[in-house]
Amino acid sequence: MTSPLPSSALHSSSLPSSVLDLAPVLPVVVIDDVADAVPLARALVAGGLPAIEVTLRTPVALDAIRAIADGVPGAVVGAGTVITPAQVVDTVAAGARFLVSPGWTDVLLDAMAAAGVPFLPGVSTTSEVVALLERGVSEMKFFPAQAAGGTAYLKALAGPLPQARFCPTGGISPGNAPEYLALPNVHCVGGSWMLPPDAVAARDWARVEALAREAAEMGHAPH
């Protein structure tokens, strides 16, 4: 189990009740330069995508989460690629208001559940979904979505396991996102297409905002 978090780190007054309902698209963000964190987040929020998953794939990820949490009031910043209890504690202390993992273990799930913020554990098999439902968790990340069976797999899960709600991530694009969002058990999708590497490198935040707006306008399918 993780160490108790200071109450000030939980931002309890502004926690989302569900990550899945914040926007139809959850930007999956890799930040290499912490100076990009705030303007990038502002562009996404201005485009209508307030939930931002900053992945723990770079050395500056924690600083980027802290910068967005402190500097972009309209953003709901979360941490992605969370795979250890220590990362759970560190990211929430930095200001993360939700957690996303590519997969889960009992140890990691216990740590996320104890953190006091919403979380999306990753699944790619029916047994993992059933195991999470058994633990009282009904909101999950489906990863890697395209490689693990895509919309056909999620459609098959909806029959026997209608209580499970998913955010598919991995191989999602503007071309296939609407097909995912049309499924009854999909409530948002994760992707990074609104953050083209050349636009980020050029700090073309206007382009990022425009792409974010297009993504936000996909909307949720009626469920």
mmCIF file of C-alpha atoms in Angstrom:
data_model
loop_
_atom_site.group_PDB
_atom_site.id
_atom_site.type_symbol
_atom_site.label_atom_id
_atom_site.label_comp_id
_atom_site.label_asym_id
_atom_site.label_seq_id
_atom_site.Cartn_x
_atom_site.Cartn_y
_atom_site.Cartn_z
ATOM 1 C CA MET A 1 0.000 0.000 0.000
ATOM 2 C CA THR A 2 1.106 3.546 -0.593
ATOM 3 C CA SER A 3 1.826 6.210 1.964
ATOM 4 C CA PRO A 4 -1.076 8.523 2.797
ATOM 5 C CA LEU A 5 -1.250 11.544 0.549
ATOM 6 C CA PRO A 6 -1.474 15.029 1.999
ATOM 7 C CA SER A 7 -5.021 16.310 1.689
ATOM 8 C CA SER A 8 -3.753 19.373 -0.157
ATOM 9 C CA ALA A 9 -2.488 17.153 -2.950
ATOM 10 C CA LEU A 10 -5.891 15.691 -3.715
ATOM 11 C CA HIS A 11 -7.577 18.839 -5.072
ATOM 12 C CA SER A 12 -10.767 17.230 -3.776
ATOM 13 C CA SER A 13 -12.971 20.213 -4.514
ATOM 14 C CA SER A 14 -12.208 19.976 -8.206
ATOM 15 C CA LEU A 15 -11.917 16.250 -8.840
ATOM 16 C CA PRO A 16 -13.930 14.875 -11.757
ATOM 17 C CA SER A 17 -16.463 12.221 -10.823
ATOM 18 C CA SER A 18 -15.537 10.306 -13.967
ATOM 19 C CA VAL A 19 -12.716 10.737 -16.444
ATOM 20 C CA LEU A 20 -14.865 9.202 -19.162
ATOM 21 C CA ASP A 21 -17.422 12.002 -19.135
ATOM 22 C CA LEU A 22 -15.119 15.044 -19.378
ATOM 23 C CA ALA A 23 -14.796 15.054 -23.174
ATOM 24 C CA PRO A 24 -15.179 12.597 -26.060
ATOM 25 C CA VAL A 25 -11.419 12.581 -26.636
ATOM 26 C CA LEU A 26 -8.677 12.311 -24.014
ATOM 27 C CA PRO A 27 -5.415 13.720 -25.394
ATOM 28 C CA VAL A 28 -2.478 11.438 -24.633
ATOM 29 C CA VAL A 29 0.463 13.800 -24.251
ATOM 30 C CA VAL A 30 4.209 13.162 -24.248
ATOM 31 C CA ILE A 31 6.077 16.289 -23.110
ATOM 32 C CA ASP A 32 9.812 16.542 -23.731
ATOM 33 C CA ASP A 33 10.255 20.198 -22.758
ATOM 34 C CA VAL A 34 8.489 21.411 -19.623
ATOM 35 C CA ALA A 35 8.275 24.884 -21.179
ATOM 36 C CA ASP A 36 5.724 23.442 -23.635
ATOM 37 C CA ALA A 37 3.416 22.111 -20.922
ATOM 38 C CA VAL A 38 1.347 25.208 -20.169
ATOM 39 C CA PRO A 39 0.874 26.553 -23.723
ATOM 40 C CA LEU A 40 0.108 23.056 -25.001
ATOM 41 C CA ALA A 41 -2.489 22.507 -22.275
ATOM 42 C CA ARG A 42 -4.013 25.942 -22.883
ATOM 43 C CA ALA A 43 -4.405 25.103 -26.584
ATOM 44 C CA LEU A 44 -6.134 21.799 -25.797
ATOM 45 C CA VAL A 45 -8.477 23.417 -23.270
ATOM 46 C CA ALA A 46 -9.297 26.256 -25.676
ATOM 47 C CA GLY A 47 -10.160 23.645 -28.284
ATOM 48 C CA GLY A 48 -12.597 21.928 -25.929
ATOM 49 C CA LEU A 49 -10.493 19.098 -24.530
ATOM 50 C CA PRO A 50 -10.064 19.854 -20.807
ATOM 51 C CA ALA A 51 -8.905 16.385 -19.707
ATOM 52 C CA ILE A 52 -5.204 15.929 -20.495
ATOM 53 C CA GLU A 53 -3.268 12.719 -19.867
ATOM 54 C CA VAL A 54 0.443 13.465 -19.446
ATOM 55 C CA THR A 55 2.319 10.201 -19.854
ATOM 56 C CA LEU A 56 5.218 9.317 -17.579
ATOM 57 C CA ARG A 57 7.491 8.593 -20.538
ATOM 58 C CA THR A 58 9.873 11.531 -20.201
ATOM 59 C CA PRO A 59 12.044 12.870 -17.360
ATOM 60 C CA VAL A 60 10.023 16.108 -17.181
ATOM 61 C CA ALA A 61 6.582 14.476 -16.926
ATOM 62 C CA LEU A 62 6.096 15.243 -13.214
ATOM 63 C CA ASP A 63 7.188 18.848 -13.689
ATOM 64 C CA ALA A 64 4.817 19.132 -16.656
ATOM 65 C CA ILE A 65 1.902 17.858 -14.584
ATOM 66 C CA ARG A 66 2.755 20.327 -11.842
ATOM 67 C CA ALA A 67 3.020 23.200 -14.338
ATOM 68 C CA ILE A 68 -0.352 22.428 -15.927
ATOM 69 C CA ALA A 69 -2.054 21.939 -12.564
ATOM 70 C CA ASP A 70 -0.719 25.293 -11.353
ATOM 71 C CA GLY A 71 -0.925 27.296 -14.566
ATOM 72 C CA VAL A 72 -3.995 26.155 -16.520
ATOM 73 C CA PRO A 73 -7.141 26.456 -14.375
ATOM 74 C CA GLY A 74 -9.412 25.023 -17.075
ATOM 75 C CA ALA A 75 -7.389 21.840 -17.461
ATOM 76 C CA VAL A 76 -8.065 18.555 -15.700
ATOM 77 C CA VAL A 77 -4.576 17.107 -15.829
ATOM 78 C CA GLY A 78 -3.931 13.443 -15.219
ATOM 79 C CA ALA A 79 -0.998 11.033 -15.323
ATOM 80 C CA GLY A 80 -0.669 8.218 -17.826
ATOM 81 C CA THR A 81 1.626 5.193 -18.076
ATOM 82 C CA VAL A 82 1.334 4.810 -14.302
ATOM 83 C CA ILE A 83 2.760 1.397 -13.425
ATOM 84 C CA THR A 84 4.044 1.608 -9.823
ATOM 85 C CA PRO A 85 2.615 2.674 -6.453
ATOM 86 C CA ALA A 86 5.429 5.240 -6.148
ATOM 87 C CA GLN A 87 4.302 6.861 -9.399
ATOM 88 C CA VAL A 88 0.750 7.036 -8.048
ATOM 89 C CA VAL A 89 1.916 8.980 -4.997
ATOM 90 C CA ASP A 90 4.317 11.219 -6.925
ATOM 91 C CA THR A 91 1.862 12.172 -9.682
ATOM 92 C CA VAL A 92 -1.026 12.964 -7.347
ATOM 93 C CA ALA A 93 1.305 15.029 -5.192
ATOM 94 C CA ALA A 94 2.298 16.918 -8.364
ATOM 95 C CA GLY A 95 -1.344 17.745 -9.063
ATOM 96 C CA ALA A 96 -2.662 14.865 -11.173
ATOM 97 C CA ARG A 97 -6.447 14.681 -10.852
ATOM 98 C CA PHE A 98 -6.804 11.271 -12.474
ATOM 99 C CA LEU A 99 -4.582 8.270 -13.209
ATOM 100 C CA VAL A 100 -4.322 5.990 -16.246
ATOM 101 C CA SER A 101 -2.362 2.745 -16.460
ATOM 102 C CA PRO A 102 -1.610 0.549 -19.490
ATOM 103 C CA GLY A 103 -2.387 -2.527 -17.396
ATOM 104 C CA TRP A 104 -2.916 -3.425 -13.769
ATOM 105 C CA THR A 105 -1.896 -5.696 -10.912
ATOM 106 C CA ASP A 106 -3.482 -6.032 -7.497
ATOM 107 C CA VAL A 107 -0.670 -3.950 -5.993
ATOM 108 C CA LEU A 108 -1.085 -1.145 -8.531
ATOM 109 C CA LEU A 109 -4.876 -1.241 -8.277
ATOM 110 C CA ASP A 110 -4.721 -0.948 -4.486
ATOM 111 C CA ALA A 111 -2.412 2.057 -4.795
ATOM 112 C CA MET A 112 -4.648 3.790 -7.334
ATOM 113 C CA ALA A 113 -7.761 3.104 -5.291
ATOM 114 C CA ALA A 114 -6.079 4.575 -2.204
ATOM 115 C CA ALA A 115 -4.979 7.739 -4.017
ATOM 116 C CA GLY A 116 -8.307 9.515 -3.772
ATOM 117 C CA VAL A 117 -8.571 10.410 -7.482
ATOM 118 C CA PRO A 118 -10.413 8.697 -10.365
ATOM 119 C CA PHE A 119 -8.389 6.112 -12.267
ATOM 120 C CA LEU A 120 -8.584 4.036 -15.443
ATOM 121 C CA PRO A 121 -6.729 0.710 -15.174
ATOM 122 C CA GLY A 122 -5.779 -0.791 -18.523
ATOM 123 C CA VAL A 123 -7.280 -4.029 -19.831
ATOM 124 C CA SER A 124 -7.043 -6.025 -23.038
ATOM 125 C CA THR A 125 -8.781 -9.315 -22.161
ATOM 126 C CA THR A 126 -12.202 -10.397 -20.961
ATOM 127 C CA SER A 127 -10.736 -11.972 -17.830
ATOM 128 C CA GLU A 128 -9.096 -8.678 -16.846
ATOM 129 C CA VAL A 129 -12.435 -6.893 -17.262
ATOM 130 C CA VAL A 130 -14.227 -9.470 -15.116
ATOM 131 C CA ALA A 131 -11.501 -9.247 -12.463
ATOM 132 C CA LEU A 132 -11.868 -5.455 -12.274
ATOM 133 C CA LEU A 133 -15.660 -5.677 -12.075
ATOM 134 C CA GLU A 134 -15.167 -8.131 -9.218
ATOM 135 C CA ARG A 135 -13.093 -5.447 -7.478
ATOM 136 C CA GLY A 136 -15.829 -2.851 -7.997
ATOM 137 C CA VAL A 137 -14.100 -1.034 -10.873
ATOM 138 C CA SER A 138 -16.309 -0.458 -13.924
ATOM 139 C CA GLU A 139 -14.369 2.270 -15.800
ATOM 140 C CA MET A 140 -11.292 1.079 -17.685
ATOM 141 C CA LYS A 141 -8.796 1.893 -20.398
ATOM 142 C CA PHE A 142 -8.859 -0.585 -23.311
ATOM 143 C CA PHE A 143 -5.260 -0.827 -24.499
ATOM 144 C CA PRO A 144 -3.783 -1.324 -27.032
ATOM 145 C CA ALA A 145 -7.182 -0.837 -28.622
ATOM 146 C CA GLN A 146 -6.538 -1.585 -32.279
ATOM 147 C CA ALA A 147 -4.024 -4.369 -31.626
ATOM 148 C CA ALA A 148 -6.263 -5.985 -28.982
ATOM 149 C CA GLY A 149 -9.277 -6.363 -31.243
ATOM 150 C CA GLY A 150 -10.620 -2.879 -31.822
ATOM 151 C CA THR A 151 -14.293 -2.080 -32.125
ATOM 152 C CA ALA A 152 -15.246 -5.693 -32.874
ATOM 153 C CA TYR A 153 -13.800 -6.840 -29.549
ATOM 154 C CA LEU A 154 -15.482 -4.060 -27.563
ATOM 155 C CA LYS A 155 -18.785 -4.732 -29.307
ATOM 156 C CA ALA A 156 -18.515 -8.394 -28.279
ATOM 157 C CA LEU A 157 -17.859 -7.396 -24.648
ATOM 158 C CA ALA A 158 -20.941 -5.170 -24.476
ATOM 159 C CA GLY A 159 -23.320 -8.130 -24.462
ATOM 160 C CA PRO A 160 -22.102 -10.149 -21.458
ATOM 161 C CA LEU A 161 -20.461 -7.212 -19.621
ATOM 162 C CA PRO A 162 -22.643 -4.137 -20.221
ATOM 163 C CA GLN A 163 -21.612 -2.560 -16.903
ATOM 164 C CA ALA A 164 -18.001 -2.073 -18.071
ATOM 165 C CA ARG A 165 -17.229 1.356 -19.593
ATOM 166 C CA PHE A 166 -14.117 1.953 -21.655
ATOM 167 C CA CYS A 167 -11.705 4.574 -22.959
ATOM 168 C CA PRO A 168 -9.956 2.825 -25.860
ATOM 169 C CA THR A 169 -6.411 4.037 -26.505
ATOM 170 C CA GLY A 170 -3.777 2.836 -28.951
ATOM 171 C CA GLY A 171 -4.165 3.228 -32.684
ATOM 172 C CA ILE A 172 -7.089 5.648 -32.407
ATOM 173 C CA SER A 173 -7.273 8.242 -35.181
ATOM 174 C CA PRO A 174 -9.793 10.763 -36.542
ATOM 175 C CA GLY A 175 -10.763 8.074 -39.037
ATOM 176 C CA ASN A 176 -11.774 5.381 -36.541
ATOM 177 C CA ALA A 177 -12.607 7.419 -33.417
ATOM 178 C CA PRO A 178 -16.284 7.945 -34.405
ATOM 179 C CA GLU A 179 -16.708 4.182 -34.835
ATOM 180 C CA TYR A 180 -15.425 3.634 -31.300
ATOM 181 C CA LEU A 181 -17.536 6.454 -29.842
ATOM 182 C CA ALA A 182 -20.653 4.929 -31.390
ATOM 183 C CA LEU A 183 -20.317 1.822 -29.204
ATOM 184 C CA PRO A 184 -22.557 1.711 -26.121
ATOM 185 C CA ASN A 185 -19.675 0.793 -23.791
ATOM 186 C CA VAL A 186 -17.253 3.453 -25.065
ATOM 187 C CA HIS A 187 -17.532 6.870 -23.417
ATOM 188 C CA CYS A 188 -14.339 8.498 -24.674
ATOM 189 C CA VAL A 189 -11.256 7.613 -26.683
ATOM 190 C CA GLY A 190 -7.611 8.413 -26.067
ATOM 191 C CA GLY A 191 -5.265 9.624 -28.767
ATOM 192 C CA SER A 192 -2.534 12.011 -29.739
ATOM 193 C CA TRP A 193 -3.445 12.965 -33.301
ATOM 194 C CA MET A 194 -4.302 16.523 -32.217
ATOM 195 C CA LEU A 195 -0.656 16.910 -31.197
ATOM 196 C CA PRO A 196 1.339 16.341 -34.405
ATOM 197 C CA PRO A 197 5.060 16.207 -33.563
ATOM 198 C CA ASP A 198 5.866 18.902 -36.132
ATOM 199 C CA ALA A 199 3.267 21.272 -34.645
ATOM 200 C CA VAL A 200 4.586 20.717 -31.125
ATOM 201 C CA ALA A 201 8.191 21.144 -32.286
ATOM 202 C CA ALA A 202 7.241 24.422 -33.987
ATOM 203 C CA ARG A 203 5.134 25.446 -30.971
ATOM 204 C CA ASP A 204 2.228 25.961 -33.367
ATOM 205 C CA TRP A 205 -0.368 26.069 -30.604
ATOM 206 C CA ALA A 206 -3.004 27.544 -32.923
ATOM 207 C CA ARG A 207 -2.865 24.362 -35.006
ATOM 208 C CA VAL A 208 -3.091 22.221 -31.877
ATOM 209 C CA GLU A 209 -6.138 24.198 -30.756
ATOM 210 C CA ALA A 210 -7.799 23.782 -34.157
ATOM 211 C CA LEU A 211 -7.193 20.012 -34.163
ATOM 212 C CA ALA A 212 -8.433 19.777 -30.569
ATOM 213 C CA ARG A 213 -11.619 21.603 -31.560
ATOM 214 C CA GLU A 214 -12.224 19.125 -34.397
ATOM 215 C CA ALA A 215 -11.746 16.252 -31.960
ATOM 216 C CA ALA A 216 -14.068 17.797 -29.360
ATOM 217 C CA GLU A 217 -16.761 18.232 -31.984
ATOM 218 C CA MET A 218 -16.889 14.479 -32.581
ATOM 219 C CA GLY A 219 -19.114 14.401 -29.526
ATOM 220 C CA HIS A 220 -20.424 11.398 -27.699
ATOM 221 C CA ALA A 221 -22.750 8.993 -29.462
ATOM 222 C CA PRO A 222 -26.141 8.630 -27.713
ATOM 223 C CA HIS A 223 -25.839 5.770 -25.218
#
